[in-house]
N, CA, C and O atoms as CSV, one atom per row, in Angstrom:
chain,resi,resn,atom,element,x,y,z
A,1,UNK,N,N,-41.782,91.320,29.605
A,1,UNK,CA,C,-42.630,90.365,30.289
A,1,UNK,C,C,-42.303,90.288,31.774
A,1,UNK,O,O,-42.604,89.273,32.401
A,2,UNK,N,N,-41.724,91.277,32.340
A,2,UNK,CA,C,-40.919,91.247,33.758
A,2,UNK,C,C,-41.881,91.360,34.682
A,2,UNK,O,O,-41.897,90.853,35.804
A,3,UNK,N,N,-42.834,92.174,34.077
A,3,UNK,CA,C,-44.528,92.602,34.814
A,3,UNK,C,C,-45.173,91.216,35.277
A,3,UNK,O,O,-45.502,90.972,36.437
A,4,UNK,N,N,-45.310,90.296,34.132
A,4,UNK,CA,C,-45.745,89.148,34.325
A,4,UNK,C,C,-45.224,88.421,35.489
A,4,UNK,O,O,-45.858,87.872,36.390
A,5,UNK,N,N,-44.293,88.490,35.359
A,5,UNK,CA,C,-43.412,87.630,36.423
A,5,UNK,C,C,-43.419,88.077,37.744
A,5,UNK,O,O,-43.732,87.300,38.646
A,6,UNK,N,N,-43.042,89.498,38.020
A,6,UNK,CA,C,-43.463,90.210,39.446
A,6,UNK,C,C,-44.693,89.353,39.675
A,6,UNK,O,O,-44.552,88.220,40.135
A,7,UNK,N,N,-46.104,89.920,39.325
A,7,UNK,CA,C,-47.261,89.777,39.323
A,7,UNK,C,C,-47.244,88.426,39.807
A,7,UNK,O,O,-47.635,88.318,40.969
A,8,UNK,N,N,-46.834,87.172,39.125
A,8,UNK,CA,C,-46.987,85.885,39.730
A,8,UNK,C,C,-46.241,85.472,41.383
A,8,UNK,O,O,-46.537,84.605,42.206
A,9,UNK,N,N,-45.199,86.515,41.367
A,9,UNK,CA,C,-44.236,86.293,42.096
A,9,UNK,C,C,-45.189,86.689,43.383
A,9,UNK,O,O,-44.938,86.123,44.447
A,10,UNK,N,N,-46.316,87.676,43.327
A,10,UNK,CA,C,-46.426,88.664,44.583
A,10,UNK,C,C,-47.740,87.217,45.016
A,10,UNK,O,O,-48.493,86.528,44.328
A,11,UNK,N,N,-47.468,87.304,46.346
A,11,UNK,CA,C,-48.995,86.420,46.731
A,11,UNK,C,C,-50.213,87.121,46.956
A,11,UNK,O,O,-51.143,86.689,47.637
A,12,UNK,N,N,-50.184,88.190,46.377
A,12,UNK,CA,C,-50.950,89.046,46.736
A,12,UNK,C,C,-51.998,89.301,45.237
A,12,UNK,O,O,-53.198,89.524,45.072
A,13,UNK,N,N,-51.092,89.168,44.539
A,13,UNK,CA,C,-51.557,89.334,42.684
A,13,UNK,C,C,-51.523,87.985,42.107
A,13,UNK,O,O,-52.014,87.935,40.979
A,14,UNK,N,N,-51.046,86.803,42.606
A,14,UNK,CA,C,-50.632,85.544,42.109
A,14,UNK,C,C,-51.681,85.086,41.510
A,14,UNK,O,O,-51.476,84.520,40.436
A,15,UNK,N,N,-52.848,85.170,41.920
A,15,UNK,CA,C,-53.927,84.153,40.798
A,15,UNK,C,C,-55.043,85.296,40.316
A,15,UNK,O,O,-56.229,85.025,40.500
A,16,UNK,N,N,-54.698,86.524,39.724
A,16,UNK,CA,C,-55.260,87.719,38.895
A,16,UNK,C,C,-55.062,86.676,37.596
A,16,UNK,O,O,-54.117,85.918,37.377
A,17,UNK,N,N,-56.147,86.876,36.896
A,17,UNK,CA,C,-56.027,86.710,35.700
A,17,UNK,C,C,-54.958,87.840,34.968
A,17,UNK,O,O,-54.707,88.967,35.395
A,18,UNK,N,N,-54.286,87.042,33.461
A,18,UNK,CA,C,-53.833,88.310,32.930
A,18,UNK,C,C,-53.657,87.819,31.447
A,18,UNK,O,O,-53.128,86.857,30.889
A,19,UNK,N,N,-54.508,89.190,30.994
A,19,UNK,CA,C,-55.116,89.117,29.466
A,19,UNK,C,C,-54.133,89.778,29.057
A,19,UNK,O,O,-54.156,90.899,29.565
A,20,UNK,N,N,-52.784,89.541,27.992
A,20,UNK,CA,C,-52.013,90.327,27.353
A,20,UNK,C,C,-52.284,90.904,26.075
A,20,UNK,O,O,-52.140,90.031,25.220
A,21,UNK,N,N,-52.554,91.799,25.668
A,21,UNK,CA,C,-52.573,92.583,24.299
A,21,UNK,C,C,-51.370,93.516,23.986
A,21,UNK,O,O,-51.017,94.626,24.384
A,22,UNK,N,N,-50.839,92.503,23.013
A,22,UNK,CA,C,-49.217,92.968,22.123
A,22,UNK,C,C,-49.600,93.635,20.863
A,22,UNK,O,O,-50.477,93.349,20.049
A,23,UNK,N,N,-48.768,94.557,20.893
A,23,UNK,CA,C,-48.167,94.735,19.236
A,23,UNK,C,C,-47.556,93.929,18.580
A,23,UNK,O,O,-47.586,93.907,17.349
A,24,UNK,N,N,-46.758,92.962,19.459
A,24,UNK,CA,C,-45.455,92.814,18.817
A,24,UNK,C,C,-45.707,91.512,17.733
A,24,UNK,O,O,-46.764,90.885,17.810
A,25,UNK,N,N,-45.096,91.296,17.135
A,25,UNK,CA,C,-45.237,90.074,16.069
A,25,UNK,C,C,-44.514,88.906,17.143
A,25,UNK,O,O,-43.381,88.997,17.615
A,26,UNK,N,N,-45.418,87.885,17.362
A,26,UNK,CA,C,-44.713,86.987,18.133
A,26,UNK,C,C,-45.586,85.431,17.394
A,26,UNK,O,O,-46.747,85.354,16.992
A,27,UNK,N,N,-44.478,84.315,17.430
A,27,UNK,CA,C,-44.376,83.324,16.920
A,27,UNK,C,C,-45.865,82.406,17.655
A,27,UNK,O,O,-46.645,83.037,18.369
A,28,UNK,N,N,-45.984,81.627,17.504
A,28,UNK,CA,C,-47.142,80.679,18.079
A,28,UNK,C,C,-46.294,79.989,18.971
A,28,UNK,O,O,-47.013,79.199,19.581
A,29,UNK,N,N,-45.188,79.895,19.332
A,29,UNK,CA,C,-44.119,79.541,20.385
A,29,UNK,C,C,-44.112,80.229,21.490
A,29,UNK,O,O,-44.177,79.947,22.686
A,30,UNK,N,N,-43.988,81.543,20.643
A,30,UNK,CA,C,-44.059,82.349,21.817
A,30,UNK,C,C,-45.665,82.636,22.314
A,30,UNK,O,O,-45.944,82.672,23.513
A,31,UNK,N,N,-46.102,82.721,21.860
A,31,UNK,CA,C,-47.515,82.931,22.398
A,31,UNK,C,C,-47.500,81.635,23.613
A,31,UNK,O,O,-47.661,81.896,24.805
A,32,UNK,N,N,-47.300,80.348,23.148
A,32,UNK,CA,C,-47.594,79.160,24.202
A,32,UNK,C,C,-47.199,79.390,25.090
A,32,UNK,O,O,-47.700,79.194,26.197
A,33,UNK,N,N,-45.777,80.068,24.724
A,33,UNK,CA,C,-44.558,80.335,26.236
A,33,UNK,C,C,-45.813,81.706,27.157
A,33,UNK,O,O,-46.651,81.348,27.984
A,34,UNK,N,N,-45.710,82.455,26.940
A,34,UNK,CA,C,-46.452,83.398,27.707
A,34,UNK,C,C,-48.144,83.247,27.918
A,34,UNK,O,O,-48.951,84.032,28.414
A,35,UNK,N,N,-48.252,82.417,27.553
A,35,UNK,CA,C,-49.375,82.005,28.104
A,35,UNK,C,C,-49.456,80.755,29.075
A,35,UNK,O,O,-50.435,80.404,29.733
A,36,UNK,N,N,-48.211,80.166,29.014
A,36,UNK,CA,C,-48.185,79.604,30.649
A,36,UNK,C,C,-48.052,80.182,31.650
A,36,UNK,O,O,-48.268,79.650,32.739
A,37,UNK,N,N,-47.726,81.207,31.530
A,37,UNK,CA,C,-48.422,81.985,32.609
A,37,UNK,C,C,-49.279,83.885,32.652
A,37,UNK,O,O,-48.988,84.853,33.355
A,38,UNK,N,N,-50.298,83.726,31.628
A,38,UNK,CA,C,-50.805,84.095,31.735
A,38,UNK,C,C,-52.220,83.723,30.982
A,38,UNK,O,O,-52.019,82.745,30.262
A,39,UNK,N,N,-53.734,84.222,30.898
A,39,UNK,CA,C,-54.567,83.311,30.391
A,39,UNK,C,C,-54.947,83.698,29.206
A,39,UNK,O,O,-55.887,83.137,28.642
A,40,UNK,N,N,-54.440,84.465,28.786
A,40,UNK,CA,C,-54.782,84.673,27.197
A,40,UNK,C,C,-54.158,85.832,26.433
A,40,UNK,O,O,-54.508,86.932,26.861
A,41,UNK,N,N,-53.392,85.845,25.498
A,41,UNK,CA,C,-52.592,86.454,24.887
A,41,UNK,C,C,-53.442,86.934,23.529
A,41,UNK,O,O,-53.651,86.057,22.692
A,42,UNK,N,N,-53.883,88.122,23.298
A,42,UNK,CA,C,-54.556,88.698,22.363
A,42,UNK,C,C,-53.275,89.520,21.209
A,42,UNK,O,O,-52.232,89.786,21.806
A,43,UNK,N,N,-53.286,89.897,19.756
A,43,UNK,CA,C,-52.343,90.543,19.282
A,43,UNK,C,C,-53.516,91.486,18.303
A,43,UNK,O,O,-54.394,91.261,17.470
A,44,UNK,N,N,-52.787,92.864,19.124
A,44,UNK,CA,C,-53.370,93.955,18.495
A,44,UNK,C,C,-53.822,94.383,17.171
A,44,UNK,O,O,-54.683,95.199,16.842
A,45,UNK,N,N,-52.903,93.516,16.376
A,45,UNK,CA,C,-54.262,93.093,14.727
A,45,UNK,C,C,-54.900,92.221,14.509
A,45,UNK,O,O,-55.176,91.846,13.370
A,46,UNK,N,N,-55.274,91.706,15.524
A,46,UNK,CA,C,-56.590,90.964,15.014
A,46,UNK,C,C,-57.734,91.576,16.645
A,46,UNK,O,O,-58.613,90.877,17.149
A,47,UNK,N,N,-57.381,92.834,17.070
A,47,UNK,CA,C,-58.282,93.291,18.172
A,47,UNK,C,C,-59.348,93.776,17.906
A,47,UNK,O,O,-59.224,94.881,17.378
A,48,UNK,N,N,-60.629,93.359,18.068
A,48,UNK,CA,C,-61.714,93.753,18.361
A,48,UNK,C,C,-62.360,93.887,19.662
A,48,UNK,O,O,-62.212,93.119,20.612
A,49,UNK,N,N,-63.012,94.819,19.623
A,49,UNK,CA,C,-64.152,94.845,21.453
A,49,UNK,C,C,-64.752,93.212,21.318
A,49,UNK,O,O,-64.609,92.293,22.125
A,50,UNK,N,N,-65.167,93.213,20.555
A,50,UNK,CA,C,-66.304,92.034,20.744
A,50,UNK,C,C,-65.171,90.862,21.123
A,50,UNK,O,O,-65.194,90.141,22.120
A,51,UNK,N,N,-64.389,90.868,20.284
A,51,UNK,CA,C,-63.305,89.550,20.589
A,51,UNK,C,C,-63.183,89.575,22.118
A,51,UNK,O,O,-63.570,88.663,22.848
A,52,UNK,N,N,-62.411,91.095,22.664
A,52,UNK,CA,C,-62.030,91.233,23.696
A,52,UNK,C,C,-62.989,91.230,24.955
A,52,UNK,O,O,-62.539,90.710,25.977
A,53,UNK,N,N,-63.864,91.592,24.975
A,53,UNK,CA,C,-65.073,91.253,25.686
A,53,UNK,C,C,-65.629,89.792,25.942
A,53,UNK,O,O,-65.792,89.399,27.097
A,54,UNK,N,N,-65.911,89.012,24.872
A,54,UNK,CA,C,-65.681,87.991,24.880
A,54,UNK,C,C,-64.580,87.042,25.826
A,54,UNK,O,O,-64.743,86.174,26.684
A,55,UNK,N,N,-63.996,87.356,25.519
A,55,UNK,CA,C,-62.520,86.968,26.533
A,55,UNK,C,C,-62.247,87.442,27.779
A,55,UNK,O,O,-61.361,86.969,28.490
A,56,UNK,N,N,-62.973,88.370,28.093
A,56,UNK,CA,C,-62.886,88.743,29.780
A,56,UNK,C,C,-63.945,88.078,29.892
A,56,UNK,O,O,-63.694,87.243,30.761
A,57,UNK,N,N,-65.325,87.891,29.424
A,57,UNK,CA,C,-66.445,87.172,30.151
A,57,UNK,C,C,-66.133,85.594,30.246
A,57,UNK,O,O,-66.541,84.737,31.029
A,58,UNK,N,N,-65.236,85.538,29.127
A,58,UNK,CA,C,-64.767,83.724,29.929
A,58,UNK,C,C,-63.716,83.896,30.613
A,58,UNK,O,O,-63.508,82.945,31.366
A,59,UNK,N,N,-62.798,84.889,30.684
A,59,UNK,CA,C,-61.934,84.820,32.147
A,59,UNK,C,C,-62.891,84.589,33.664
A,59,UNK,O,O,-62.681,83.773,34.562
A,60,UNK,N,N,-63.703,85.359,33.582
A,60,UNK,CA,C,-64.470,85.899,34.607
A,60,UNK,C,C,-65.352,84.707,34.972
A,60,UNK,O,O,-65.292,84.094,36.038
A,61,UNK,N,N,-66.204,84.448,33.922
A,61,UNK,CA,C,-67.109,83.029,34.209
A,61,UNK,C,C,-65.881,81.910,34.310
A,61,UNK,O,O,-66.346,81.035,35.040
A,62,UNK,N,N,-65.075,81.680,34.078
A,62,UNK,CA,C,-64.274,80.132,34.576
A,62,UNK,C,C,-63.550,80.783,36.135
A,62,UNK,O,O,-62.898,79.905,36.700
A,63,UNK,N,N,-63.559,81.754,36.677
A,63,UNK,CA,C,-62.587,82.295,37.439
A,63,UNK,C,C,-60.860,81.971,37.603
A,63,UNK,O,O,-60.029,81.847,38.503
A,64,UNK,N,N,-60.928,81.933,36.304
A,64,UNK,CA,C,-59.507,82.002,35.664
A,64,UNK,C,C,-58.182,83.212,36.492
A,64,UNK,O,O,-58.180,84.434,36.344
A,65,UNK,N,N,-57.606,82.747,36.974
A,65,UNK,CA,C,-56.622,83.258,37.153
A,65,UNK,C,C,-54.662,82.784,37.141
A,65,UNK,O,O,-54.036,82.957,36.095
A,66,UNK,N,N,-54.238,82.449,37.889
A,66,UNK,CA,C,-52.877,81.787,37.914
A,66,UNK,C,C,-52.794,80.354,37.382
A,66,UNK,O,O,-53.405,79.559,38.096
A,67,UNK,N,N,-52.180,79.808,36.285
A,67,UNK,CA,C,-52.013,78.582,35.969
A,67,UNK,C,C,-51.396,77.484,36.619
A,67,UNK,O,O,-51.374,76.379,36.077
């Protein structure tokens, strides 16, 4: 998650939205935790286009970026 953190760190990238898609098996803890700072945490078995599409067009329409 070090990416994440650069990324917020730079003022240059600071309010990019950022859609994460994991493999990894992560808790609903952890999901909360990394999604404070980033806007939406997707996990690669339950990925669909449509889901994911979905989810950039409401990044995009709220102009979602840095929390």
């Amino acid at each position: 998650w070090d990416i994440i953190d650069m990324i917020r760190r730079n003022p240059k990238m600071s309010n990019l939205a950022i859609l994460v898609l994991t493999g990894a098996s992560i808790s609903e803890i952890e999901k909360s935790k990394i999604e404070e700072n980033c806007c939406k945490v997707m996990q690669k078995e339950d990925f669909s286009i449509s889901k994911f599409k979905d989810v950039v067009e409401q990044l995009l329409s709220a102009g979602t970026g840095s929390k």
